[in-house]
Tab-separated table of C-alpha atoms in Angstrom:
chain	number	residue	atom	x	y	z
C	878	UNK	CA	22.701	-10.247	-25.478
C	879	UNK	CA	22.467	-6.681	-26.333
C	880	UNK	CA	22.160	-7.670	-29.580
C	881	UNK	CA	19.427	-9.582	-29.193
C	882	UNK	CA	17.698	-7.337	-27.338
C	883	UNK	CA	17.523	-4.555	-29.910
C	884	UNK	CA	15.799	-7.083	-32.580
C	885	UNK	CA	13.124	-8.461	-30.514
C	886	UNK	CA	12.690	-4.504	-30.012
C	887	UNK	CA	12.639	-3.840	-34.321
C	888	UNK	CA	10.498	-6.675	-34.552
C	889	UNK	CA	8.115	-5.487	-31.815
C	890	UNK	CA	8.053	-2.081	-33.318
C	891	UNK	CA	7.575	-3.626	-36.653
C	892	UNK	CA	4.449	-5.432	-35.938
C	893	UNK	CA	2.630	-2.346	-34.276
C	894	UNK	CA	3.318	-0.780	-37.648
C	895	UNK	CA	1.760	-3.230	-39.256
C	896	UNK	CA	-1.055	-3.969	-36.945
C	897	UNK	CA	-1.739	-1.112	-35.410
C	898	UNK	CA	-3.694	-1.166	-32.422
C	899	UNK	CA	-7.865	0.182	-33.128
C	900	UNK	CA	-9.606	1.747	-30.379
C	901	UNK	CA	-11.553	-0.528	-28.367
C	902	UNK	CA	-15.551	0.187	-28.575
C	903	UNK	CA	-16.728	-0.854	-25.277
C	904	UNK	CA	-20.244	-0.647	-26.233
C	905	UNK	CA	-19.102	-3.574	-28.727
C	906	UNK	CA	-17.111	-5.851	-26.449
C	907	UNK	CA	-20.603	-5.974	-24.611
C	908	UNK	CA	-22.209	-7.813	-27.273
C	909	UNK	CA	-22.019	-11.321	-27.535
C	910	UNK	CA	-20.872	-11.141	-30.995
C	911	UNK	CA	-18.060	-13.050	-33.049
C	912	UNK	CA	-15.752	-10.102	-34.864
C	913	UNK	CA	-16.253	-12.247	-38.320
C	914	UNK	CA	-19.869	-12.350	-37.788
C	915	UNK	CA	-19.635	-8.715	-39.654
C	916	UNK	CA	-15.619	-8.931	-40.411
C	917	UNK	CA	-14.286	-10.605	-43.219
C	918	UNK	CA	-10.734	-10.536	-42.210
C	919	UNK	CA	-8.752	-11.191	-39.228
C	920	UNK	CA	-7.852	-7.689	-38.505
C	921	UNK	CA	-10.384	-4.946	-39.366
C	922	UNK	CA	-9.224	-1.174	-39.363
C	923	UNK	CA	-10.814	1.815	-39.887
C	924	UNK	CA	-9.640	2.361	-43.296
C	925	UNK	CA	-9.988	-1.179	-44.317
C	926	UNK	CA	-13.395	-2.585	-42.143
C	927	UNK	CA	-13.621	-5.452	-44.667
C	928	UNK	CA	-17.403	-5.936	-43.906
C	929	UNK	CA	-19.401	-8.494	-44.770
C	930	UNK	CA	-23.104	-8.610	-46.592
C	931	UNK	CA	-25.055	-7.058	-43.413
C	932	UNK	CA	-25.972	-9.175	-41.149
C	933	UNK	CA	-28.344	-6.088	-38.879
C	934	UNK	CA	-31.567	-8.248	-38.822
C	935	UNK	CA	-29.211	-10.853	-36.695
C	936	UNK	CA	-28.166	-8.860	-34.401
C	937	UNK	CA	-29.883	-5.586	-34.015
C	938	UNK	CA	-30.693	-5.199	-30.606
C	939	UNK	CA	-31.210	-2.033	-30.142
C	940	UNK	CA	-34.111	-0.255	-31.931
C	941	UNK	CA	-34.619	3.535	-32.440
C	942	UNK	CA	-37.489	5.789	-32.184
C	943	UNK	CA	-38.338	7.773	-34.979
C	944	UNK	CA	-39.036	10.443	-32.803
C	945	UNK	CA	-35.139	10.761	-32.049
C	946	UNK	CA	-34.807	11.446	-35.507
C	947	UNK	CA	-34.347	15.011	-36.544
C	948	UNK	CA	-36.946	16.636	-37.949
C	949	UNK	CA	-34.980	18.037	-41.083
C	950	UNK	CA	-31.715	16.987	-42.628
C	951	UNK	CA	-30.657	18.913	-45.408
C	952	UNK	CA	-28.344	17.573	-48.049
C	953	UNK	CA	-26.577	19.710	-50.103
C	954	UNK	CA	-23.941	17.550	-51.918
C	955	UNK	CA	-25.125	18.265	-55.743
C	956	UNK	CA	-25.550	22.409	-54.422
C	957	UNK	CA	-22.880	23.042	-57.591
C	958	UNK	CA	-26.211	21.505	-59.890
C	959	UNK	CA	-29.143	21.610	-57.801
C	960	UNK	CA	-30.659	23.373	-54.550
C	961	UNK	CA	-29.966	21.429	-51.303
C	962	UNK	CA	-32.749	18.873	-50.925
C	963	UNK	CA	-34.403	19.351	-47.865
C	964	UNK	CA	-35.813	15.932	-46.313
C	965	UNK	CA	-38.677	15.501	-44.376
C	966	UNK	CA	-36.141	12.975	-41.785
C	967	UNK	CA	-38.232	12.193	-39.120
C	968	UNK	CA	-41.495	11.678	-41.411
C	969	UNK	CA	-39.614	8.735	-43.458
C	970	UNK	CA	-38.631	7.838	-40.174
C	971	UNK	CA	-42.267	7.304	-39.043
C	972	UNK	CA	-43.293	6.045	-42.527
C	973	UNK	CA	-40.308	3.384	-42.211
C	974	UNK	CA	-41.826	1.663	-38.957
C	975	UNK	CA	-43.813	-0.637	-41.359
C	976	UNK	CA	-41.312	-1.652	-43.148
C	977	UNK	CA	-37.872	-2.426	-40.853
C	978	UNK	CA	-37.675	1.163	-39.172
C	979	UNK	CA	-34.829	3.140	-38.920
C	980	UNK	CA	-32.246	0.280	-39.542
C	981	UNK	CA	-33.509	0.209	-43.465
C	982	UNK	CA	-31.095	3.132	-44.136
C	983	UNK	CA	-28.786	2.992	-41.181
C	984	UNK	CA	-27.469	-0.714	-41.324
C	985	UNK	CA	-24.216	-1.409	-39.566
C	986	UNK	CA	-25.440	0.602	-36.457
C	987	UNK	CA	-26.029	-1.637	-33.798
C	988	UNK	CA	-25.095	0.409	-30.957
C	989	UNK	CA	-24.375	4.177	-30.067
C	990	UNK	CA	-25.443	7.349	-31.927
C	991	UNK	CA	-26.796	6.980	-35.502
C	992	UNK	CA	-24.138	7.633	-37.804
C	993	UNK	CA	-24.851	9.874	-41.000
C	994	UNK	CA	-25.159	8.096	-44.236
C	995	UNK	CA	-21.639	9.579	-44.985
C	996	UNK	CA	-19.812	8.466	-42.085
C	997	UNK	CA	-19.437	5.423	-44.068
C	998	UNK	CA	-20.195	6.159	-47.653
C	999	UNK	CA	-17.406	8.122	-49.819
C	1000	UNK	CA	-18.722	11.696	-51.143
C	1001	UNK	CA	-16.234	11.063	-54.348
C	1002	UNK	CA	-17.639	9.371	-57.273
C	1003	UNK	CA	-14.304	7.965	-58.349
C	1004	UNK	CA	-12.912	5.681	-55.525
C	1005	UNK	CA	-10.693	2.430	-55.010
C	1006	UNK	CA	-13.030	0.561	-53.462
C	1007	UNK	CA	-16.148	0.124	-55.285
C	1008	UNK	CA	-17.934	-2.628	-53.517
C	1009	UNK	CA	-19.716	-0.047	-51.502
C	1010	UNK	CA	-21.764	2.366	-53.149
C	1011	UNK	CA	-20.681	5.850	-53.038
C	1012	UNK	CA	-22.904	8.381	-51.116
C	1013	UNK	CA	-24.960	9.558	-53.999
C	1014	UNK	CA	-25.777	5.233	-55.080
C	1015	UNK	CA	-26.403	4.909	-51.307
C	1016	UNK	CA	-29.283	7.852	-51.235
C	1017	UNK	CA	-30.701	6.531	-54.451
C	1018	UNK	CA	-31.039	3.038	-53.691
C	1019	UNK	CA	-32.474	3.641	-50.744
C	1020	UNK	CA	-35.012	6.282	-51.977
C	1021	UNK	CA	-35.561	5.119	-55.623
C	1022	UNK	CA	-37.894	1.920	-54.729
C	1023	UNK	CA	-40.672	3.555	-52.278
C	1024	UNK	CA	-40.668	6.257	-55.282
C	1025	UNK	CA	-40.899	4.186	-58.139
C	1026	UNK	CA	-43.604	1.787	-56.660
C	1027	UNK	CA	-45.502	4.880	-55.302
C	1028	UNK	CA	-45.219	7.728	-57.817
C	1029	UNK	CA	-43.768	5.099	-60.788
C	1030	UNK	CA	-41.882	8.000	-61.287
C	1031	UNK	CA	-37.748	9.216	-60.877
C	1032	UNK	CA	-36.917	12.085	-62.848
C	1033	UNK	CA	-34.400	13.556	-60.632
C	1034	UNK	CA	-36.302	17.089	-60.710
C	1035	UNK	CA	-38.668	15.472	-58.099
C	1036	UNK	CA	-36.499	16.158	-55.580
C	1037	UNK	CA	-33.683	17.781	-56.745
C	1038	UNK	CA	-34.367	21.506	-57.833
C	1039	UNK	CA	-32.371	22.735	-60.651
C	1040	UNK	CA	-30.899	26.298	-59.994
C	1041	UNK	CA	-32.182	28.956	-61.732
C	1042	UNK	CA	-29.872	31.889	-62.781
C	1043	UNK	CA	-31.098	34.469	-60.371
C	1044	UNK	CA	-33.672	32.666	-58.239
C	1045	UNK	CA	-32.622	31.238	-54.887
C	1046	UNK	CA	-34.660	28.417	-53.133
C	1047	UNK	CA	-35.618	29.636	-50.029
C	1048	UNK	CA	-34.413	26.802	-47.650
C	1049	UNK	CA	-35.597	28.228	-44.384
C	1050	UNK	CA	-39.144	28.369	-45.592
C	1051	UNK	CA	-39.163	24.937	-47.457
C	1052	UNK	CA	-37.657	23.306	-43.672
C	1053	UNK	CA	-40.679	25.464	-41.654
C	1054	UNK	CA	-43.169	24.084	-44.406
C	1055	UNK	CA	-41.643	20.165	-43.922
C	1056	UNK	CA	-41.782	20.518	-39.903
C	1057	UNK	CA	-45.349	21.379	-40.264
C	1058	UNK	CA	-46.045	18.769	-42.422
C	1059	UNK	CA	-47.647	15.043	-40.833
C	1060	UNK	CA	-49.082	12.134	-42.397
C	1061	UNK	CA	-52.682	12.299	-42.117
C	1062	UNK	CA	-54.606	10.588	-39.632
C	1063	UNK	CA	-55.041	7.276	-40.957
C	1064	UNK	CA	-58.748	6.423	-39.873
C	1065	UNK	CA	-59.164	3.149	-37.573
C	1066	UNK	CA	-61.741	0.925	-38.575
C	1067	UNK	CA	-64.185	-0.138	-35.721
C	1068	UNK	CA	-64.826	-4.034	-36.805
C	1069	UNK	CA	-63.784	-5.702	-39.998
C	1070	UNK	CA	-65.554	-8.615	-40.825
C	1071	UNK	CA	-63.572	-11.476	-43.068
C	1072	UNK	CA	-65.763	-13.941	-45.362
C	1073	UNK	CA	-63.323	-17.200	-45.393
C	1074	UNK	CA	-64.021	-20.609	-47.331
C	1075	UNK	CA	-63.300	-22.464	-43.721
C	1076	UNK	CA	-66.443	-24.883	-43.286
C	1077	UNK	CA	-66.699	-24.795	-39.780
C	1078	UNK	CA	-67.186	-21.466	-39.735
C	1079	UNK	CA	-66.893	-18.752	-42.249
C	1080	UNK	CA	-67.245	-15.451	-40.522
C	1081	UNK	CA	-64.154	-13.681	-38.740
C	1082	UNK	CA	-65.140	-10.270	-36.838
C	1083	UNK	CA	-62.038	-8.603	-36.177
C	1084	UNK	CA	-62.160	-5.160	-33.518
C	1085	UNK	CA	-59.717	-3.732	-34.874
C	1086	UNK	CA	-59.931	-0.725	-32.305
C	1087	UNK	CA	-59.762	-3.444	-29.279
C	1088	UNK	CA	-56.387	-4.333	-30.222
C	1089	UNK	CA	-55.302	-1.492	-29.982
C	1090	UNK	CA	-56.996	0.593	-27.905
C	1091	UNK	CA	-57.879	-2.241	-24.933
C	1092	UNK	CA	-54.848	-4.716	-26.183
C	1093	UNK	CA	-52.453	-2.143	-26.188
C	1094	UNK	CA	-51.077	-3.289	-29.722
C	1095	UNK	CA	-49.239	-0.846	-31.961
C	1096	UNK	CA	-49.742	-0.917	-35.774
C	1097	UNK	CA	-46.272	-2.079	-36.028
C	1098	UNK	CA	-46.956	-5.170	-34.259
C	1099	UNK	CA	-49.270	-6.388	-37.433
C	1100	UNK	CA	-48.641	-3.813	-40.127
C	1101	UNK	CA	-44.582	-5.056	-41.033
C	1102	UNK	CA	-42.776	-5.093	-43.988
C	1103	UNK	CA	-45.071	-3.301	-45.711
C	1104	UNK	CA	-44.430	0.417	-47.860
C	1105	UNK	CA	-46.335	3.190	-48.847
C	1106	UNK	CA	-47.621	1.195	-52.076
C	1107	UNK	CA	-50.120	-0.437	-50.325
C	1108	UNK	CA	-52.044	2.795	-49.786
C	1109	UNK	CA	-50.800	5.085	-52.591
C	1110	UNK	CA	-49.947	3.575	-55.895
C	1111	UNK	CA	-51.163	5.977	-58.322
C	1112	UNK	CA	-51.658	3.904	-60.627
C	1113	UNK	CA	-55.069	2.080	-58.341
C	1114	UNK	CA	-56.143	5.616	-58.169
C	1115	UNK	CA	-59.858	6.150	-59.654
C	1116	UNK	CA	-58.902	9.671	-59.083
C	1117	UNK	CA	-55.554	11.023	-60.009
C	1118	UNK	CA	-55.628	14.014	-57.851
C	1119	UNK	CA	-53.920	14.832	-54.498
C	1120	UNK	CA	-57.033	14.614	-52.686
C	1121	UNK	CA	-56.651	10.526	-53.296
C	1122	UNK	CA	-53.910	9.860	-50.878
C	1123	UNK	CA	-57.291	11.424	-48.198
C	1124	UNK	CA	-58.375	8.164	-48.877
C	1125	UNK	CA	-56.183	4.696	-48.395
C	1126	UNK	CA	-56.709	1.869	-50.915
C	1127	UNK	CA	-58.032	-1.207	-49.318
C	1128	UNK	CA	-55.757	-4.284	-50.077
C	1129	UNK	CA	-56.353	-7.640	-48.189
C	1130	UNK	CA	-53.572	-9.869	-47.057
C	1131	UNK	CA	-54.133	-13.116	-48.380
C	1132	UNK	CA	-54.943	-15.875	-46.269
C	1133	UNK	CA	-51.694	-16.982	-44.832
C	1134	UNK	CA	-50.469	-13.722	-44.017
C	1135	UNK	CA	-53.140	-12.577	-41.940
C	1136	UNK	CA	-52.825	-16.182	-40.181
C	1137	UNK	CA	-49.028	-15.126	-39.850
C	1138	UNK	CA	-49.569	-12.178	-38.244
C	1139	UNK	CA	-52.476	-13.213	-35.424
C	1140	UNK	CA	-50.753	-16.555	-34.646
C	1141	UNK	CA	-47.749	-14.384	-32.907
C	1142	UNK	CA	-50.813	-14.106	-30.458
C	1143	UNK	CA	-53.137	-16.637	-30.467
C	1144	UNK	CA	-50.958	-19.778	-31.383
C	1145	UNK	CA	-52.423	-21.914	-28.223
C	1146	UNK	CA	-56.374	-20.997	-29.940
C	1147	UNK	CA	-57.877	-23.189	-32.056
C	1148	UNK	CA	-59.525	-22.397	-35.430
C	1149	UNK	CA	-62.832	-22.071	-33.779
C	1150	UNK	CA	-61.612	-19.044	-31.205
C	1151	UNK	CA	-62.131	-16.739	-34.553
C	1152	UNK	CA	-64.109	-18.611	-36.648
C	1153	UNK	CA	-67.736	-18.451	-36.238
C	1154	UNK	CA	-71.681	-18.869	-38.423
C	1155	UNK	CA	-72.171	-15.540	-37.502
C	1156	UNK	CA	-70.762	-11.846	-36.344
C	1157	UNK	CA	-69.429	-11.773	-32.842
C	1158	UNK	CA	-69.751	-9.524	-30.008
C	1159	UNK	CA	-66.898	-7.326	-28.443
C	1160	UNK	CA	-64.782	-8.780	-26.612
C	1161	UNK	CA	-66.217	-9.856	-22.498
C	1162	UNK	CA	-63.994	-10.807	-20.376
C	1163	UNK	CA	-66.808	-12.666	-18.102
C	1164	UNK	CA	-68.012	-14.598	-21.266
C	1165	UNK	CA	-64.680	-15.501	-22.516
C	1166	UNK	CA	-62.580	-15.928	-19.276
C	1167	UNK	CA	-65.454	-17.052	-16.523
C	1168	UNK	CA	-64.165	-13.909	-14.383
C	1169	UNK	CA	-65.967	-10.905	-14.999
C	1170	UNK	CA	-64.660	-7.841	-14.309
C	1171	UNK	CA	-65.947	-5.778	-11.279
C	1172	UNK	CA	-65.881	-1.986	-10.798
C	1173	UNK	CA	-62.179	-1.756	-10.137
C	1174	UNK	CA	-60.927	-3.618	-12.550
C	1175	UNK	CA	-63.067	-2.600	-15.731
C	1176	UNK	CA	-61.268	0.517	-16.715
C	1177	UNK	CA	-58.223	-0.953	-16.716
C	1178	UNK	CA	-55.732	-1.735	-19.528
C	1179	UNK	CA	-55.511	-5.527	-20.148
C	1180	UNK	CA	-51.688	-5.212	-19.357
C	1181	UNK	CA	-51.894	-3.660	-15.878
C	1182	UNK	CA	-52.777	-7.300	-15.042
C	1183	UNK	CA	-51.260	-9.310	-17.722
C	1184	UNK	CA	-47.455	-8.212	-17.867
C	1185	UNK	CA	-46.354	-10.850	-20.522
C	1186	UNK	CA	-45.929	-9.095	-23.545
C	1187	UNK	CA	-48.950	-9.282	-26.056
C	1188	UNK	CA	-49.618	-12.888	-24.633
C	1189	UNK	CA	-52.758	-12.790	-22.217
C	1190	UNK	CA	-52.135	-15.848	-20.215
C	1191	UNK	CA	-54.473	-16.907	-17.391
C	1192	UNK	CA	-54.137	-15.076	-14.030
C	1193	UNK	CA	-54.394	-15.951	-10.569
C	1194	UNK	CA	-58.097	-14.641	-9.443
C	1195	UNK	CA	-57.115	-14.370	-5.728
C	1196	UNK	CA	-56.553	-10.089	-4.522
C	1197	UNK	CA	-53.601	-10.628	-3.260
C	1198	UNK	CA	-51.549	-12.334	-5.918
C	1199	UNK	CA	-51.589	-8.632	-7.616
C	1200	UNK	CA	-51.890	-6.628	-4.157
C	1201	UNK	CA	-49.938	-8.290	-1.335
C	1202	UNK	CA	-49.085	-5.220	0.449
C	1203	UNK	CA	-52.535	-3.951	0.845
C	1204	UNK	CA	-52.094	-3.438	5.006
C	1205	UNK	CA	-53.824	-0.654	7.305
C	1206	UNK	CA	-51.860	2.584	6.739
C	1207	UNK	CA	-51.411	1.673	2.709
C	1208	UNK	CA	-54.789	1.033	1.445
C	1209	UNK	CA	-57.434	3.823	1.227
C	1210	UNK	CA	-60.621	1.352	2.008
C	1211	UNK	CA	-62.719	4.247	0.986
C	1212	UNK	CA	-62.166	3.163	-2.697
C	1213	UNK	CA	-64.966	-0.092	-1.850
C	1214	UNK	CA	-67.182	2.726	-1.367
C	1215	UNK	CA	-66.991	2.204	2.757
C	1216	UNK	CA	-65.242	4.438	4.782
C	1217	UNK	CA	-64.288	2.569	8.136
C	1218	UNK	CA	-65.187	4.241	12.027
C	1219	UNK	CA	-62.505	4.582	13.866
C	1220	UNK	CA	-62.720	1.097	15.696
C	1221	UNK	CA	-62.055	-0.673	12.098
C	1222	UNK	CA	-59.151	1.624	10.590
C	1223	UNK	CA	-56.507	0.154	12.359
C	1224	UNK	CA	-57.276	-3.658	12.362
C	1225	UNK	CA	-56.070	-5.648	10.116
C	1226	UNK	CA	-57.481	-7.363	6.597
C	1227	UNK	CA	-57.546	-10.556	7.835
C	1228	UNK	CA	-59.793	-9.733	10.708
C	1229	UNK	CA	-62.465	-9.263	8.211
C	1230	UNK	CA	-61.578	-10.930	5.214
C	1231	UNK	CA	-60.411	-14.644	6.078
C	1232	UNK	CA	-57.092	-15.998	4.445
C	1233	UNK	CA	-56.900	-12.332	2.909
C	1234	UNK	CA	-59.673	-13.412	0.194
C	1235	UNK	CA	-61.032	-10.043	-1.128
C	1236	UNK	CA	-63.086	-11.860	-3.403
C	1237	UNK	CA	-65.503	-13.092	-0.517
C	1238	UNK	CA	-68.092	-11.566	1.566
C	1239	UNK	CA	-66.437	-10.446	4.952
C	1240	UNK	CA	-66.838	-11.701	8.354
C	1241	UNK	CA	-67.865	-10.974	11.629
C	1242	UNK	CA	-67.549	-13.403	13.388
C	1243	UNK	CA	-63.632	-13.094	14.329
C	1244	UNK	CA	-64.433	-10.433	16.873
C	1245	UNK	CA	-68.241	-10.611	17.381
C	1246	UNK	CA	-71.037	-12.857	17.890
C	1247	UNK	CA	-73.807	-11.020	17.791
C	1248	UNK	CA	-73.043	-8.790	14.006
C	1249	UNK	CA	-72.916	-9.816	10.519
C	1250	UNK	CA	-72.061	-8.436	7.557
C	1251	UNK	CA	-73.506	-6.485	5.218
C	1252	UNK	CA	-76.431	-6.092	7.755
C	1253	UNK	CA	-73.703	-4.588	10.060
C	1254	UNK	CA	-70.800	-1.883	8.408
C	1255	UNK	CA	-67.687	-1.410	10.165
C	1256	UNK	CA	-68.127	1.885	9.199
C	1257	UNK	CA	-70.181	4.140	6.499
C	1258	UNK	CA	-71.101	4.247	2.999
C	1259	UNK	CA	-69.084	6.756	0.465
């Protein structure tokens, strides 16, 4: 028996060798996620995370901010050739929102802090494993296409400083220059109008600054998987000077794209909601919903009363499906521009208003026969 005993033991201490137990990530046993939906093999380890072909744009669920991003990172890797190359982080960061945001560079980071670039990525050149890119093909894959499609340029002096025998870059004044530095305002137009071939009507007006100003929309919402080409190819420059980036370069989606992007919207509308013989007005919400706005409700944002996303679905036109607690003691009444006396302040809204219908001239005739309204206040004008 004893005998048996001490195998089972060598063969239980045998397999933890062999399979040695990894740390469990909470933050991943939260997600709903099959281990070989990134895991090639049955037992992944830290050494050997046999990972498959990314699968982020699956299962990202968790987006970053580009203002999280540090301002600065500098990366001083080559500093035996070259000065440290000081990057402009949280600017590519911001630049990167059209075109996948932060996950772009930092795949494989669904959850947690962001890891750095070499967290993952070897610093040495000459490695076992060569099915991932070391840390230096990492950085240039990732920056070599915005720079070749922008600048159609990569001689490595454009970012990588050669040192000069008794000259010393002067980091702390290149990182002060970099957090100083923004992308300039990019200039919203007011109304765009589109000429289409559609028959039925072949003028589009598009307000561009109602979306996002009164629609609350972000350029991200439409502007996707896009890169700095669009704007700054050098090569559509008339001018080749820096003053040209000043000034974008107009390039029109084609047809189906710009369909793409406004159906995510206006899927239940018909051709004819944008389509029209002629320009069309701003948007009115009396004209094109049959409830016009009132005093109180004018200045505000369209999603104070329409909390479904970018979807403006018909609301209720009844007070108190968005204020059921209005009650004496909660509502100021001096907002209607009437301040109550002091044998009105304490009643209740349903006194006045019948069925609690603030939409509706109020009522006298609950407590009095003799007074109506507006002829007779319950109190004064503000």
């Amino acid at each position: 028996m004893k005998i048996t005993l001490k195998i089972l033991f060598v063969i239980l201490l045998s397999a933890a060798s062999v399979f040695p137990q990894q740390k469990k990530n909470t933050k991943h046993s939260m997600l709903n996620i099959d281990c070989k939906t990134c895991h090639a093999c049955q037992y992944p380890t830290t050494d050997d995370p046999c990972l498959k072909s990314c699968p982020r744009l699956k299962m990202v669920t968790v987006y970053r901010s580009p203002d999280e991003a540090p301002a600065i990172t500098v990366l001083n890797e080559l500093e035996n050739k070259y000065e440290p190359v000081v990057f402009p982080h949280r600017l590519h960061a911001q630049m990167s929102e059209i075109s996948g945001g932060c996950i772009t560079c930092h795949h494989y980071n669904t959850l947690g802090p962001v890891l750095p670039c070499k967290r993952c990525h070897s610093t040495e050149r000459k490695r076992e494993d060569v099915s991932k890119p070391d840390l230096m093909g990492a950085y240039h894959q990732q920056c070599l296409t915005c720079h070749r499609q922008w600048s159609h340029k990569t001689e490595c002096v454009s970012c990588h400083k050669p040192k000069v025998k008794g000259k010393k870059l002067n980091i702390e004044q290149k990182i002060l220059s970099y957090k100083q530095k923004k992308h300039p305002q990019i200039k919203e137009p007011t109304r765009i109008i589109f000429e289409t071939e559609y028959k039925k009507g072949k003028i589009v007006t598009f307000y561009h600054n109602e979306h996002t100003k009164l629609f609350g929309l972000k350029c991200v919402n439409c502007h996707k998987e896009e890169n700095c080409l669009r704007c700054h190819d050098v090569k559509n420059a008339s001018n080749q000077n820096p003053a040209y980036y000043d000034t974008p370069v107009k390039i029109h989606l084609p047809k189906d794209q710009h369909h793409k992007i406004c159906m995510k919207c206006h899927r239940e509308n018909n051709c004819s909601f944008c389509h029209k013989n002629k320009v069309s007005e701003t948007f009115d919400h009396g004209l094109r919903t049959g409830w016009k706005l009132n005093r109180f409700h004018k200045d505000l944002s369209c999603k104070q009363c329409h909390k479904h996303g970018n979807r403006f679905v018909k609301r209720p036109t009844a007070c108190n499906s968005c204020h059921p607690d209005w009650k004496p003691g909660t509502f100021d009444h001096k907002i209607t521009g009437l301040i109550l006396d002091d044998n009105h302040s304490d009643i209740d809204c349903e006194d006045c208003h019948i069925d609690r219908d603030f939409s509706k001239k109020p009522t006298c005739n609950n407590c009095h026969d003799d007074k109506s309204f507006p002829k007779d206040k319950p109190g004064k004008e503000d």
